[in-house]
mmCIF file of N, CA, C and O in Angstrom:
data_model
loop_
_atom_site.group_PDB
_atom_site.id
_atom_site.type_symbol
_atom_site.label_atom_id
_atom_site.label_comp_id
_atom_site.label_asym_id
_atom_site.label_seq_id
_atom_site.Cartn_x
_atom_site.Cartn_y
_atom_site.Cartn_z
ATOM 1 N N UNK A 1 131.668 97.661 83.533
ATOM 2 C CA UNK A 1 130.818 97.584 82.364
ATOM 3 C C UNK A 1 129.450 98.225 82.636
ATOM 4 O O UNK A 1 128.936 98.975 81.812
ATOM 5 N N UNK A 2 128.886 97.916 83.800
ATOM 6 C CA UNK A 2 127.577 98.483 84.137
ATOM 7 C C UNK A 2 127.661 99.998 84.288
ATOM 8 O O UNK A 2 126.734 100.718 83.903
ATOM 9 N N UNK A 3 128.764 100.489 84.837
ATOM 10 C CA UNK A 3 128.930 101.939 84.995
ATOM 11 C C UNK A 3 128.933 102.635 83.642
ATOM 12 O O UNK A 3 128.342 103.707 83.487
ATOM 13 N N UNK A 4 129.560 102.052 82.666
ATOM 14 C CA UNK A 4 129.606 102.647 81.338
ATOM 15 C C UNK A 4 128.221 102.647 80.704
ATOM 16 O O UNK A 4 127.789 103.653 80.119
ATOM 17 N N UNK A 5 127.496 101.551 80.842
ATOM 18 C CA UNK A 5 126.162 101.459 80.245
ATOM 19 C C UNK A 5 125.199 102.442 80.898
ATOM 20 O O UNK A 5 124.491 103.187 80.217
ATOM 21 N N UNK A 6 125.166 102.463 82.227
ATOM 22 C CA UNK A 6 124.243 103.350 82.930
ATOM 23 C C UNK A 6 124.597 104.811 82.685
ATOM 24 O O UNK A 6 123.715 105.634 82.419
ATOM 25 N N UNK A 7 125.863 105.153 82.734
ATOM 26 C CA UNK A 7 126.252 106.546 82.537
ATOM 27 C C UNK A 7 126.102 106.986 81.088
ATOM 28 O O UNK A 7 125.899 108.174 80.826
ATOM 29 N N UNK A 8 126.186 106.057 80.152
ATOM 30 C CA UNK A 8 125.934 106.417 78.756
ATOM 31 C C UNK A 8 124.476 106.820 78.553
ATOM 32 O O UNK A 8 124.168 107.660 77.712
ATOM 33 N N UNK A 9 123.577 106.256 79.324
ATOM 34 C CA UNK A 9 122.170 106.648 79.269
ATOM 35 C C UNK A 9 121.929 107.869 80.156
ATOM 36 O O UNK A 9 121.110 108.734 79.832
ATOM 37 N N UNK A 10 122.655 107.967 81.257
ATOM 38 C CA UNK A 10 122.425 109.047 82.222
ATOM 39 C C UNK A 10 122.852 110.409 81.692
ATOM 40 O O UNK A 10 122.196 111.410 81.982
ATOM 41 N N UNK A 11 123.905 110.475 80.920
ATOM 42 C CA UNK A 11 124.390 111.773 80.446
ATOM 43 C C UNK A 11 123.375 112.451 79.522
ATOM 44 O O UNK A 11 123.036 113.618 79.735
ATOM 45 N N UNK A 12 122.817 111.762 78.505
ATOM 46 C CA UNK A 12 121.758 112.422 77.724
ATOM 47 C C UNK A 12 120.528 112.756 78.576
ATOM 48 O O UNK A 12 119.896 113.800 78.376
ATOM 49 N N UNK A 13 120.193 111.893 79.528
ATOM 50 C CA UNK A 13 119.061 112.158 80.416
ATOM 51 C C UNK A 13 119.290 113.437 81.218
ATOM 52 O O UNK A 13 118.389 114.266 81.353
ATOM 53 N N UNK A 14 120.491 113.621 81.733
ATOM 54 C CA UNK A 14 120.813 114.826 82.503
ATOM 55 C C UNK A 14 120.684 116.070 81.612
ATOM 56 O O UNK A 14 120.162 117.103 82.045
ATOM 57 N N UNK A 15 121.144 115.980 80.376
ATOM 58 C CA UNK A 15 121.032 117.117 79.462
ATOM 59 C C UNK A 15 119.568 117.441 79.163
ATOM 60 O O UNK A 15 119.174 118.613 79.141
ATOM 61 N N UNK A 16 118.759 116.418 78.962
ATOM 62 C CA UNK A 16 117.334 116.632 78.688
ATOM 63 C C UNK A 16 116.641 117.235 79.905
ATOM 64 O O UNK A 16 115.848 118.174 79.780
ATOM 65 N N UNK A 17 116.942 116.728 81.097
ATOM 66 C CA UNK A 17 116.319 117.243 82.314
ATOM 67 C C UNK A 17 116.759 118.687 82.570
ATOM 68 O O UNK A 17 115.954 119.517 82.990
ATOM 69 N N UNK A 18 118.010 118.988 82.328
ATOM 70 C CA UNK A 18 118.489 120.358 82.513
ATOM 71 C C UNK A 18 117.754 121.309 81.572
ATOM 72 O O UNK A 18 117.299 122.376 81.987
ATOM 73 N N UNK A 19 117.624 120.916 80.321
ATOM 74 C CA UNK A 19 116.880 121.723 79.368
ATOM 75 C C UNK A 19 115.427 121.873 79.816
ATOM 76 O O UNK A 19 114.851 122.958 79.761
ATOM 77 N N UNK A 20 114.840 120.778 80.265
ATOM 78 C CA UNK A 20 113.446 120.783 80.709
ATOM 79 C C UNK A 20 113.233 121.699 81.912
ATOM 80 O O UNK A 20 112.257 122.430 81.971
ATOM 81 N N UNK A 21 114.149 121.666 82.864
ATOM 82 C CA UNK A 21 114.000 122.492 84.067
ATOM 83 C C UNK A 21 114.088 123.978 83.750
ATOM 84 O O UNK A 21 113.416 124.788 84.367
ATOM 85 N N UNK A 22 114.903 124.356 82.773
ATOM 86 C CA UNK A 22 115.089 125.768 82.472
ATOM 87 C C UNK A 22 114.078 126.323 81.474
ATOM 88 O O UNK A 22 113.711 127.494 81.549
ATOM 89 N N UNK A 23 113.622 125.517 80.527
ATOM 90 C CA UNK A 23 112.832 126.059 79.433
ATOM 91 C C UNK A 23 111.379 125.586 79.377
ATOM 92 O O UNK A 23 110.624 126.052 78.543
ATOM 93 N N UNK A 24 110.967 124.678 80.223
ATOM 94 C CA UNK A 24 109.585 124.215 80.169
ATOM 95 C C UNK A 24 108.712 125.020 81.127
ATOM 96 O O UNK A 24 109.174 125.939 81.800
ATOM 97 N N UNK A 25 107.460 124.642 81.202
ATOM 98 C CA UNK A 25 106.508 125.343 82.063
ATOM 99 C C UNK A 25 106.914 125.211 83.522
ATOM 100 O O UNK A 25 107.542 124.222 83.906
ATOM 101 N N UNK A 26 106.523 126.185 84.344
ATOM 102 C CA UNK A 26 106.770 126.061 85.784
ATOM 103 C C UNK A 26 106.043 124.851 86.360
ATOM 104 O O UNK A 26 105.115 124.315 85.766
ATOM 105 N N UNK A 27 106.446 124.470 87.546
ATOM 106 C CA UNK A 27 105.945 123.255 88.163
ATOM 107 C C UNK A 27 104.430 123.272 88.338
ATOM 108 O O UNK A 27 103.771 122.269 88.121
ATOM 109 N N UNK A 28 103.842 124.398 88.683
ATOM 110 C CA UNK A 28 102.405 124.467 88.904
ATOM 111 C C UNK A 28 101.582 124.370 87.631
ATOM 112 O O UNK A 28 100.401 124.053 87.673
ATOM 113 N N UNK A 29 102.196 124.643 86.466
ATOM 114 C CA UNK A 29 101.471 124.602 85.200
ATOM 115 C C UNK A 29 101.636 123.287 84.457
ATOM 116 O O UNK A 29 100.995 123.071 83.433
ATOM 117 N N UNK A 30 102.455 122.424 84.931
ATOM 118 C CA UNK A 30 102.655 121.117 84.311
ATOM 119 C C UNK A 30 101.624 120.130 84.818
ATOM 120 O O UNK A 30 101.142 120.245 85.938
ATOM 121 N N UNK A 31 101.363 119.117 84.028
ATOM 122 C CA UNK A 31 100.521 118.028 84.557
ATOM 123 C C UNK A 31 101.276 117.285 85.668
ATOM 124 O O UNK A 31 102.492 117.058 85.559
ATOM 125 N N UNK A 32 100.601 116.927 86.738
ATOM 126 C CA UNK A 32 101.283 116.232 87.842
ATOM 127 C C UNK A 32 101.942 114.920 87.421
ATOM 128 O O UNK A 32 102.985 114.559 87.938
ATOM 129 N N UNK A 33 101.343 114.223 86.469
ATOM 130 C CA UNK A 33 101.916 112.945 86.022
ATOM 131 C C UNK A 33 103.282 113.144 85.366
ATOM 132 O O UNK A 33 104.166 112.298 85.501
ATOM 133 N N UNK A 34 103.467 114.259 84.675
ATOM 134 C CA UNK A 34 104.754 114.518 84.019
ATOM 135 C C UNK A 34 105.855 114.719 85.051
ATOM 136 O O UNK A 34 106.959 114.187 84.907
ATOM 137 N N UNK A 35 105.561 115.491 86.103
ATOM 138 C CA UNK A 35 106.576 115.710 87.143
ATOM 139 C C UNK A 35 106.830 114.426 87.915
ATOM 140 O O UNK A 35 107.978 114.122 88.266
ATOM 141 N N UNK A 36 105.777 113.661 88.174
ATOM 142 C CA UNK A 36 105.949 112.385 88.875
ATOM 143 C C UNK A 36 106.816 111.432 88.059
ATOM 144 O O UNK A 36 107.667 110.736 88.609
ATOM 145 N N UNK A 37 106.640 111.435 86.761
ATOM 146 C CA UNK A 37 107.452 110.586 85.889
ATOM 147 C C UNK A 37 108.934 110.966 85.982
ATOM 148 O O UNK A 37 109.809 110.095 86.064
ATOM 149 N N UNK A 38 109.219 112.260 86.017
ATOM 150 C CA UNK A 38 110.613 112.710 86.134
ATOM 151 C C UNK A 38 111.207 112.330 87.489
ATOM 152 O O UNK A 38 112.370 111.927 87.572
ATOM 153 N N UNK A 39 110.418 112.452 88.548
ATOM 154 C CA UNK A 39 110.902 112.088 89.883
ATOM 155 C C UNK A 39 111.185 110.586 89.954
ATOM 156 O O UNK A 39 112.207 110.160 90.508
ATOM 157 N N UNK A 40 110.322 109.777 89.368
ATOM 158 C CA UNK A 40 110.543 108.327 89.384
ATOM 159 C C UNK A 40 111.736 107.929 88.518
ATOM 160 O O UNK A 40 112.459 106.975 88.855
ATOM 161 N N UNK A 41 111.969 108.641 87.424
ATOM 162 C CA UNK A 41 113.168 108.377 86.623
ATOM 163 C C UNK A 41 114.430 108.724 87.405
ATOM 164 O O UNK A 41 115.431 107.994 87.335
ATOM 165 N N UNK A 42 114.390 109.821 88.152
ATOM 166 C CA UNK A 42 115.527 110.149 89.015
ATOM 167 C C UNK A 42 115.771 109.042 90.028
ATOM 168 O O UNK A 42 116.915 108.660 90.287
ATOM 169 N N UNK A 43 114.703 108.528 90.591
ATOM 170 C CA UNK A 43 114.832 107.436 91.567
ATOM 171 C C UNK A 43 115.426 106.181 90.921
ATOM 172 O O UNK A 43 116.265 105.510 91.521
ATOM 173 N N UNK A 44 115.027 105.888 89.688
ATOM 174 C CA UNK A 44 115.591 104.728 88.983
ATOM 175 C C UNK A 44 117.089 104.909 88.757
ATOM 176 O O UNK A 44 117.878 103.970 88.947
ATOM 177 N N UNK A 45 117.516 106.112 88.376
ATOM 178 C CA UNK A 45 118.947 106.344 88.180
ATOM 179 C C UNK A 45 119.711 106.271 89.499
ATOM 180 O O UNK A 45 120.851 105.811 89.529
ATOM 181 N N UNK A 46 119.094 106.691 90.582
ATOM 182 C CA UNK A 46 119.739 106.567 91.891
ATOM 183 C C UNK A 46 119.931 105.098 92.241
ATOM 184 O O UNK A 46 120.989 104.701 92.742
ATOM 185 N N UNK A 47 118.942 104.282 91.944
ATOM 186 C CA UNK A 47 119.064 102.839 92.209
ATOM 187 C C UNK A 47 120.193 102.236 91.383
ATOM 188 O O UNK A 47 121.020 101.469 91.903
ATOM 189 N N UNK A 48 120.271 102.581 90.098
ATOM 190 C CA UNK A 48 121.345 102.049 89.256
ATOM 191 C C UNK A 48 122.715 102.573 89.669
ATOM 192 O O UNK A 48 123.704 101.831 89.637
ATOM 193 N N UNK A 49 122.797 103.832 90.064
ATOM 194 C CA UNK A 49 124.079 104.368 90.532
ATOM 195 C C UNK A 49 124.527 103.680 91.820
ATOM 196 O O UNK A 49 125.710 103.410 92.005
ATOM 197 N N UNK A 50 123.592 103.395 92.719
ATOM 198 C CA UNK A 50 123.977 102.702 93.954
ATOM 199 C C UNK A 50 124.400 101.260 93.665
ATOM 200 O O UNK A 50 125.323 100.747 94.309
ATOM 201 N N UNK A 51 123.770 100.624 92.684
ATOM 202 C CA UNK A 51 124.209 99.283 92.281
ATOM 203 C C UNK A 51 125.605 99.340 91.667
ATOM 204 O O UNK A 51 126.447 98.474 91.940
ATOM 205 N N UNK A 52 125.858 100.363 90.847
ATOM 206 C CA UNK A 52 127.200 100.547 90.280
ATOM 207 C C UNK A 52 128.239 100.729 91.377
ATOM 208 O O UNK A 52 129.325 100.156 91.319
ATOM 209 N N UNK A 53 127.913 101.549 92.352
ATOM 210 C CA UNK A 53 128.853 101.792 93.454
ATOM 211 C C UNK A 53 129.109 100.515 94.238
ATOM 212 O O UNK A 53 130.248 100.221 94.614
ATOM 213 N N UNK A 54 128.072 99.745 94.467
ATOM 214 C CA UNK A 54 128.235 98.476 95.179
ATOM 215 C C UNK A 54 129.136 97.510 94.406
ATOM 216 O O UNK A 54 130.022 96.872 94.988
ATOM 217 N N UNK A 55 128.936 97.423 93.106
ATOM 218 C CA UNK A 55 129.794 96.559 92.285
ATOM 219 C C UNK A 55 131.238 97.056 92.263
ATOM 220 O O UNK A 55 132.177 96.249 92.275
ATOM 221 N N UNK A 56 131.418 98.361 92.241
ATOM 222 C CA UNK A 56 132.777 98.912 92.242
ATOM 223 C C UNK A 56 133.481 98.636 93.569
ATOM 224 O O UNK A 56 134.665 98.280 93.589
ATOM 225 N N UNK A 57 132.748 98.790 94.682
ATOM 226 C CA UNK A 57 133.335 98.456 95.985
ATOM 227 C C UNK A 57 133.704 96.973 96.045
ATOM 228 O O UNK A 57 134.759 96.600 96.561
ATOM 229 N N UNK A 58 132.833 96.127 95.518
ATOM 230 C CA UNK A 58 133.100 94.688 95.532
ATOM 231 C C UNK A 58 134.322 94.348 94.688
ATOM 232 O O UNK A 58 135.148 93.526 95.083
ATOM 233 N N UNK A 59 134.449 94.977 93.529
ATOM 234 C CA UNK A 59 135.612 94.678 92.688
ATOM 235 C C UNK A 59 136.899 95.216 93.295
ATOM 236 O O UNK A 59 137.981 94.706 93.017
ATOM 237 N N UNK A 60 136.784 96.235 94.127
ATOM 238 C CA UNK A 60 137.977 96.792 94.755
ATOM 239 C C UNK A 60 138.356 96.020 96.022
ATOM 240 O O UNK A 60 139.503 95.648 96.208
ATOM 241 N N UNK A 61 137.392 95.789 96.881
ATOM 242 C CA UNK A 61 137.706 95.264 98.207
ATOM 243 C C UNK A 61 137.269 93.829 98.443
ATOM 244 O O UNK A 61 137.534 93.283 99.509
ATOM 245 N N UNK A 62 136.627 93.205 97.478
ATOM 246 C CA UNK A 62 136.172 91.832 97.656
ATOM 247 C C UNK A 62 137.324 90.840 97.670
ATOM 248 O O UNK A 62 138.491 91.186 97.447
ATOM 249 N N UNK A 63 137.005 89.596 97.919
ATOM 250 C CA UNK A 63 138.025 88.540 97.982
ATOM 251 C C UNK A 63 138.744 88.399 96.650
ATOM 252 O O UNK A 63 139.962 88.252 96.598
ATOM 253 N N UNK A 64 138.007 88.470 95.554
ATOM 254 C CA UNK A 64 138.609 88.376 94.226
ATOM 255 C C UNK A 64 138.800 89.752 93.597
ATOM 256 O O UNK A 64 138.925 89.881 92.390
ATOM 257 N N UNK A 65 138.824 90.788 94.396
ATOM 258 C CA UNK A 65 138.923 92.161 93.899
ATOM 259 C C UNK A 65 140.301 92.481 93.358
ATOM 260 O O UNK A 65 141.267 91.738 93.509
ATOM 261 N N UNK A 66 140.392 93.628 92.710
ATOM 262 C CA UNK A 66 141.628 94.018 92.045
ATOM 263 C C UNK A 66 142.744 94.340 93.021
ATOM 264 O O UNK A 66 143.911 94.319 92.655
ATOM 265 N N UNK A 67 142.416 94.638 94.269
ATOM 266 C CA UNK A 67 143.461 94.980 95.236
ATOM 267 C C UNK A 67 144.059 93.750 95.909
ATOM 268 O O UNK A 67 145.053 93.874 96.612
ATOM 269 N N UNK A 68 143.488 92.583 95.713
ATOM 270 C CA UNK A 68 144.008 91.387 96.374
ATOM 271 C C UNK A 68 144.354 90.247 95.419
ATOM 272 O O UNK A 68 145.318 89.525 95.634
ATOM 273 N N UNK A 69 143.589 90.058 94.370
ATOM 274 C CA UNK A 69 143.692 88.845 93.564
ATOM 275 C C UNK A 69 144.785 88.886 92.495
ATOM 276 O O UNK A 69 145.220 87.836 92.049
ATOM 277 N N UNK A 70 145.223 90.047 92.102
ATOM 278 C CA UNK A 70 146.192 90.139 91.007
ATOM 279 C C UNK A 70 147.629 90.014 91.523
ATOM 280 O O UNK A 70 147.902 90.239 92.698
ATOM 281 N N UNK A 71 148.555 89.674 90.616
ATOM 282 C CA UNK A 71 149.972 89.670 91.010
ATOM 283 C C UNK A 71 150.427 91.067 91.435
ATOM 284 O O UNK A 71 149.812 92.068 91.066
ATOM 285 N N UNK A 72 151.488 91.143 92.181
ATOM 286 C CA UNK A 72 151.944 92.392 92.796
ATOM 287 C C UNK A 72 152.182 93.503 91.781
ATOM 288 O O UNK A 72 151.853 94.654 92.040
ATOM 289 N N UNK A 73 152.716 93.227 90.628
ATOM 290 C CA UNK A 73 153.004 94.258 89.628
ATOM 291 C C UNK A 73 151.743 94.890 89.052
ATOM 292 O O UNK A 73 151.680 96.089 88.836
ATOM 293 N N UNK A 74 150.749 94.071 88.802
ATOM 294 C CA UNK A 74 149.500 94.569 88.227
ATOM 295 C C UNK A 74 148.550 95.094 89.300
ATOM 296 O O UNK A 74 147.634 95.854 89.001
ATOM 297 N N UNK A 75 148.787 94.680 90.518
ATOM 298 C CA UNK A 75 147.872 95.002 91.609
ATOM 299 C C UNK A 75 147.786 96.510 91.864
ATOM 300 O O UNK A 75 146.707 97.046 92.059
ATOM 301 N N UNK A 76 148.908 97.180 91.841
ATOM 302 C CA UNK A 76 148.929 98.607 92.162
ATOM 303 C C UNK A 76 148.133 99.421 91.138
ATOM 304 O O UNK A 76 147.350 100.297 91.496
ATOM 305 N N UNK A 77 148.322 99.131 89.848
ATOM 306 C CA UNK A 77 147.611 99.856 88.794
ATOM 307 C C UNK A 77 146.113 99.579 88.856
ATOM 308 O O UNK A 77 145.295 100.500 88.810
ATOM 309 N N UNK A 78 145.753 98.310 88.956
ATOM 310 C CA UNK A 78 144.335 97.951 88.994
ATOM 311 C C UNK A 78 143.658 98.490 90.244
ATOM 312 O O UNK A 78 142.508 98.939 90.190
ATOM 313 N N UNK A 79 144.350 98.472 91.363
ATOM 314 C CA UNK A 79 143.781 98.959 92.615
ATOM 315 C C UNK A 79 143.552 100.468 92.551
ATOM 316 O O UNK A 79 142.517 100.965 93.006
ATOM 317 N N UNK A 80 144.474 101.196 91.966
ATOM 318 C CA UNK A 80 144.285 102.640 91.865
ATOM 319 C C UNK A 80 143.147 102.988 90.908
ATOM 320 O O UNK A 80 142.381 103.923 91.158
ATOM 321 N N UNK A 81 142.985 102.211 89.835
ATOM 322 C CA UNK A 81 141.865 102.438 88.919
ATOM 323 C C UNK A 81 140.538 102.106 89.593
ATOM 324 O O UNK A 81 139.543 102.808 89.383
ATOM 325 N N UNK A 82 140.520 101.065 90.395
ATOM 326 C CA UNK A 82 139.300 100.701 91.118
ATOM 327 C C UNK A 82 138.930 101.780 92.125
ATOM 328 O O UNK A 82 137.760 102.131 92.270
ATOM 329 N N UNK A 83 139.918 102.303 92.818
ATOM 330 C CA UNK A 83 139.644 103.377 93.776
ATOM 331 C C UNK A 83 139.135 104.630 93.073
ATOM 332 O O UNK A 83 138.245 105.312 93.573
ATOM 333 N N UNK A 84 139.684 104.927 91.906
ATOM 334 C CA UNK A 84 139.208 106.077 91.139
ATOM 335 C C UNK A 84 137.766 105.885 90.693
ATOM 336 O O UNK A 84 136.947 106.817 90.763
ATOM 337 N N UNK A 85 137.439 104.682 90.246
ATOM 338 C CA UNK A 85 136.073 104.382 89.837
ATOM 339 C C UNK A 85 135.107 104.528 91.006
ATOM 340 O O UNK A 85 134.028 105.113 90.869
ATOM 341 N N UNK A 86 135.500 104.027 92.163
ATOM 342 C CA UNK A 86 134.650 104.149 93.358
ATOM 343 C C UNK A 86 134.447 105.619 93.702
ATOM 344 O O UNK A 86 133.328 106.048 94.020
ATOM 345 N N UNK A 87 135.486 106.424 93.623
ATOM 346 C CA UNK A 87 135.371 107.849 93.949
ATOM 347 C C UNK A 87 134.430 108.563 92.983
ATOM 348 O O UNK A 87 133.572 109.353 93.406
ATOM 349 N N UNK A 88 134.561 108.282 91.698
ATOM 350 C CA UNK A 88 133.699 108.928 90.708
ATOM 351 C C UNK A 88 132.247 108.497 90.890
ATOM 352 O O UNK A 88 131.324 109.325 90.846
ATOM 353 N N UNK A 89 132.025 107.212 91.113
ATOM 354 C CA UNK A 89 130.658 106.724 91.297
ATOM 355 C C UNK A 89 130.039 107.239 92.591
ATOM 356 O O UNK A 89 128.840 107.514 92.636
ATOM 357 N N UNK A 90 130.843 107.384 93.632
ATOM 358 C CA UNK A 90 130.334 107.941 94.879
ATOM 359 C C UNK A 90 129.937 109.393 94.677
ATOM 360 O O UNK A 90 128.865 109.825 95.134
ATOM 361 N N UNK A 91 130.750 110.151 93.969
ATOM 362 C CA UNK A 91 130.413 111.545 93.666
ATOM 363 C C UNK A 91 129.132 111.617 92.831
ATOM 364 O O UNK A 91 128.267 112.460 93.082
ATOM 365 N N UNK A 92 128.999 110.740 91.838
ATOM 366 C CA UNK A 92 127.803 110.737 90.994
ATOM 367 C C UNK A 92 126.557 110.395 91.809
ATOM 368 O O UNK A 92 125.503 111.013 91.628
ATOM 369 N N UNK A 93 126.676 109.435 92.721
ATOM 370 C CA UNK A 93 125.528 109.064 93.550
ATOM 371 C C UNK A 93 125.124 110.211 94.474
ATOM 372 O O UNK A 93 123.932 110.506 94.624
ATOM 373 N N UNK A 94 126.093 110.884 95.046
ATOM 374 C CA UNK A 94 125.782 112.025 95.916
ATOM 375 C C UNK A 94 125.117 113.137 95.096
ATOM 376 O O UNK A 94 124.160 113.763 95.560
ATOM 377 N N UNK A 95 125.585 113.364 93.880
ATOM 378 C CA UNK A 95 124.972 114.385 93.022
ATOM 379 C C UNK A 95 123.532 114.023 92.670
ATOM 380 O O UNK A 95 122.639 114.873 92.716
ATOM 381 N N UNK A 96 123.285 112.742 92.331
ATOM 382 C CA UNK A 96 121.921 112.306 92.036
ATOM 383 C C UNK A 96 121.024 112.479 93.257
ATOM 384 O O UNK A 96 119.869 112.917 93.142
ATOM 385 N N UNK A 97 121.520 112.113 94.426
ATOM 386 C CA UNK A 97 120.726 112.263 95.648
ATOM 387 C C UNK A 97 120.439 113.728 95.946
ATOM 388 O O UNK A 97 119.332 114.072 96.391
ATOM 389 N N UNK A 98 121.401 114.587 95.694
ATOM 390 C CA UNK A 98 121.206 116.007 95.920
ATOM 391 C C UNK A 98 120.128 116.565 94.996
ATOM 392 O O UNK A 98 119.223 117.284 95.435
ATOM 393 N N UNK A 99 120.194 116.236 93.713
ATOM 394 C CA UNK A 99 119.185 116.732 92.777
ATOM 395 C C UNK A 99 117.816 116.127 93.062
ATOM 396 O O UNK A 99 116.794 116.801 92.926
ATOM 397 N N UNK A 100 117.793 114.876 93.484
ATOM 398 C CA UNK A 100 116.529 114.230 93.838
ATOM 399 C C UNK A 100 115.902 114.919 95.045
ATOM 400 O O UNK A 100 114.699 115.171 95.080
ATOM 401 N N UNK A 101 116.724 115.256 96.028
ATOM 402 C CA UNK A 101 116.225 115.941 97.223
ATOM 403 C C UNK A 101 115.660 117.306 96.866
ATOM 404 O O UNK A 101 114.574 117.680 97.342
ATOM 405 N N UNK A 102 116.356 118.049 96.030
ATOM 406 C CA UNK A 102 115.858 119.353 95.606
ATOM 407 C C UNK A 102 114.541 119.208 94.845
ATOM 408 O O UNK A 102 113.591 119.960 95.062
ATOM 409 N N UNK A 103 114.471 118.221 93.985
ATOM 410 C CA UNK A 103 113.247 117.992 93.216
ATOM 411 C C UNK A 103 112.073 117.653 94.128
ATOM 412 O O UNK A 103 110.962 118.158 93.933
ATOM 413 N N UNK A 104 112.307 116.826 95.124
ATOM 414 C CA UNK A 104 111.239 116.456 96.065
ATOM 415 C C UNK A 104 110.813 117.668 96.879
ATOM 416 O O UNK A 104 109.609 117.907 97.073
ATOM 417 N N UNK A 105 111.770 118.463 97.363
ATOM 418 C CA UNK A 105 111.423 119.660 98.132
ATOM 419 C C UNK A 105 110.619 120.649 97.286
ATOM 420 O O UNK A 105 109.653 121.242 97.768
ATOM 421 N N UNK A 106 111.000 120.821 96.028
ATOM 422 C CA UNK A 106 110.241 121.725 95.146
ATOM 423 C C UNK A 106 108.838 121.208 94.923
ATOM 424 O O UNK A 106 107.879 121.975 94.896
ATOM 425 N N UNK A 107 108.720 119.892 94.747
ATOM 426 C CA UNK A 107 107.414 119.289 94.517
ATOM 427 C C UNK A 107 106.505 119.434 95.736
ATOM 428 O O UNK A 107 105.352 119.836 95.625
ATOM 429 N N UNK A 108 107.040 119.155 96.904
ATOM 430 C CA UNK A 108 106.260 119.262 98.145
ATOM 431 C C UNK A 108 105.911 120.714 98.419
ATOM 432 O O UNK A 108 104.792 121.029 98.852
ATOM 433 N N UNK A 109 106.831 121.633 98.171
ATOM 434 C CA UNK A 109 106.564 123.054 98.399
ATOM 435 C C UNK A 109 105.443 123.543 97.480
ATOM 436 O O UNK A 109 104.593 124.335 97.892
ATOM 437 N N UNK A 110 105.434 123.062 96.265
ATOM 438 C CA UNK A 110 104.409 123.486 95.298
ATOM 439 C C UNK A 110 103.045 122.889 95.649
ATOM 440 O O UNK A 110 102.017 123.537 95.494
ATOM 441 N N UNK A 111 103.029 121.672 96.141
ATOM 442 C CA UNK A 111 101.773 121.007 96.472
ATOM 443 C C UNK A 111 101.184 121.600 97.748
ATOM 444 O O UNK A 111 99.977 121.794 97.855
ATOM 445 N N UNK A 112 102.016 121.916 98.721
ATOM 446 C CA UNK A 112 101.560 122.404 100.017
ATOM 447 C C UNK A 112 102.003 123.868 100.190
ATOM 448 O O UNK A 112 103.014 124.124 100.812
ATOM 449 N N UNK A 113 101.229 124.842 99.661
ATOM 450 C CA UNK A 113 101.666 126.240 99.731
ATOM 451 C C UNK A 113 101.624 126.836 101.083
ATOM 452 O O UNK A 113 101.140 126.830 102.003
#
């Protein structure tokens, strides 16, 4: 449930940030507070994505997780869906971290010429 809520907000945010990166002023011409706000929003999404990943791992591998708690017939389907969710969330977290790292490097490079 949390993955759906966070990603429903994250997808429009990603589209807005992509548009902003390509069509707005260069980094040196923007107000520093605007870029800092974008970096902190990226950090907030990274925190929520890591919480999503943690919840997905718990639902998959925990004591009451889908791979152990369900009857044998339902266990295989639920376990494979849980593993798929973990894989997608792990990929999303790595992508967020990658973009955050690039953003920080660009910011530091611009500040320290």
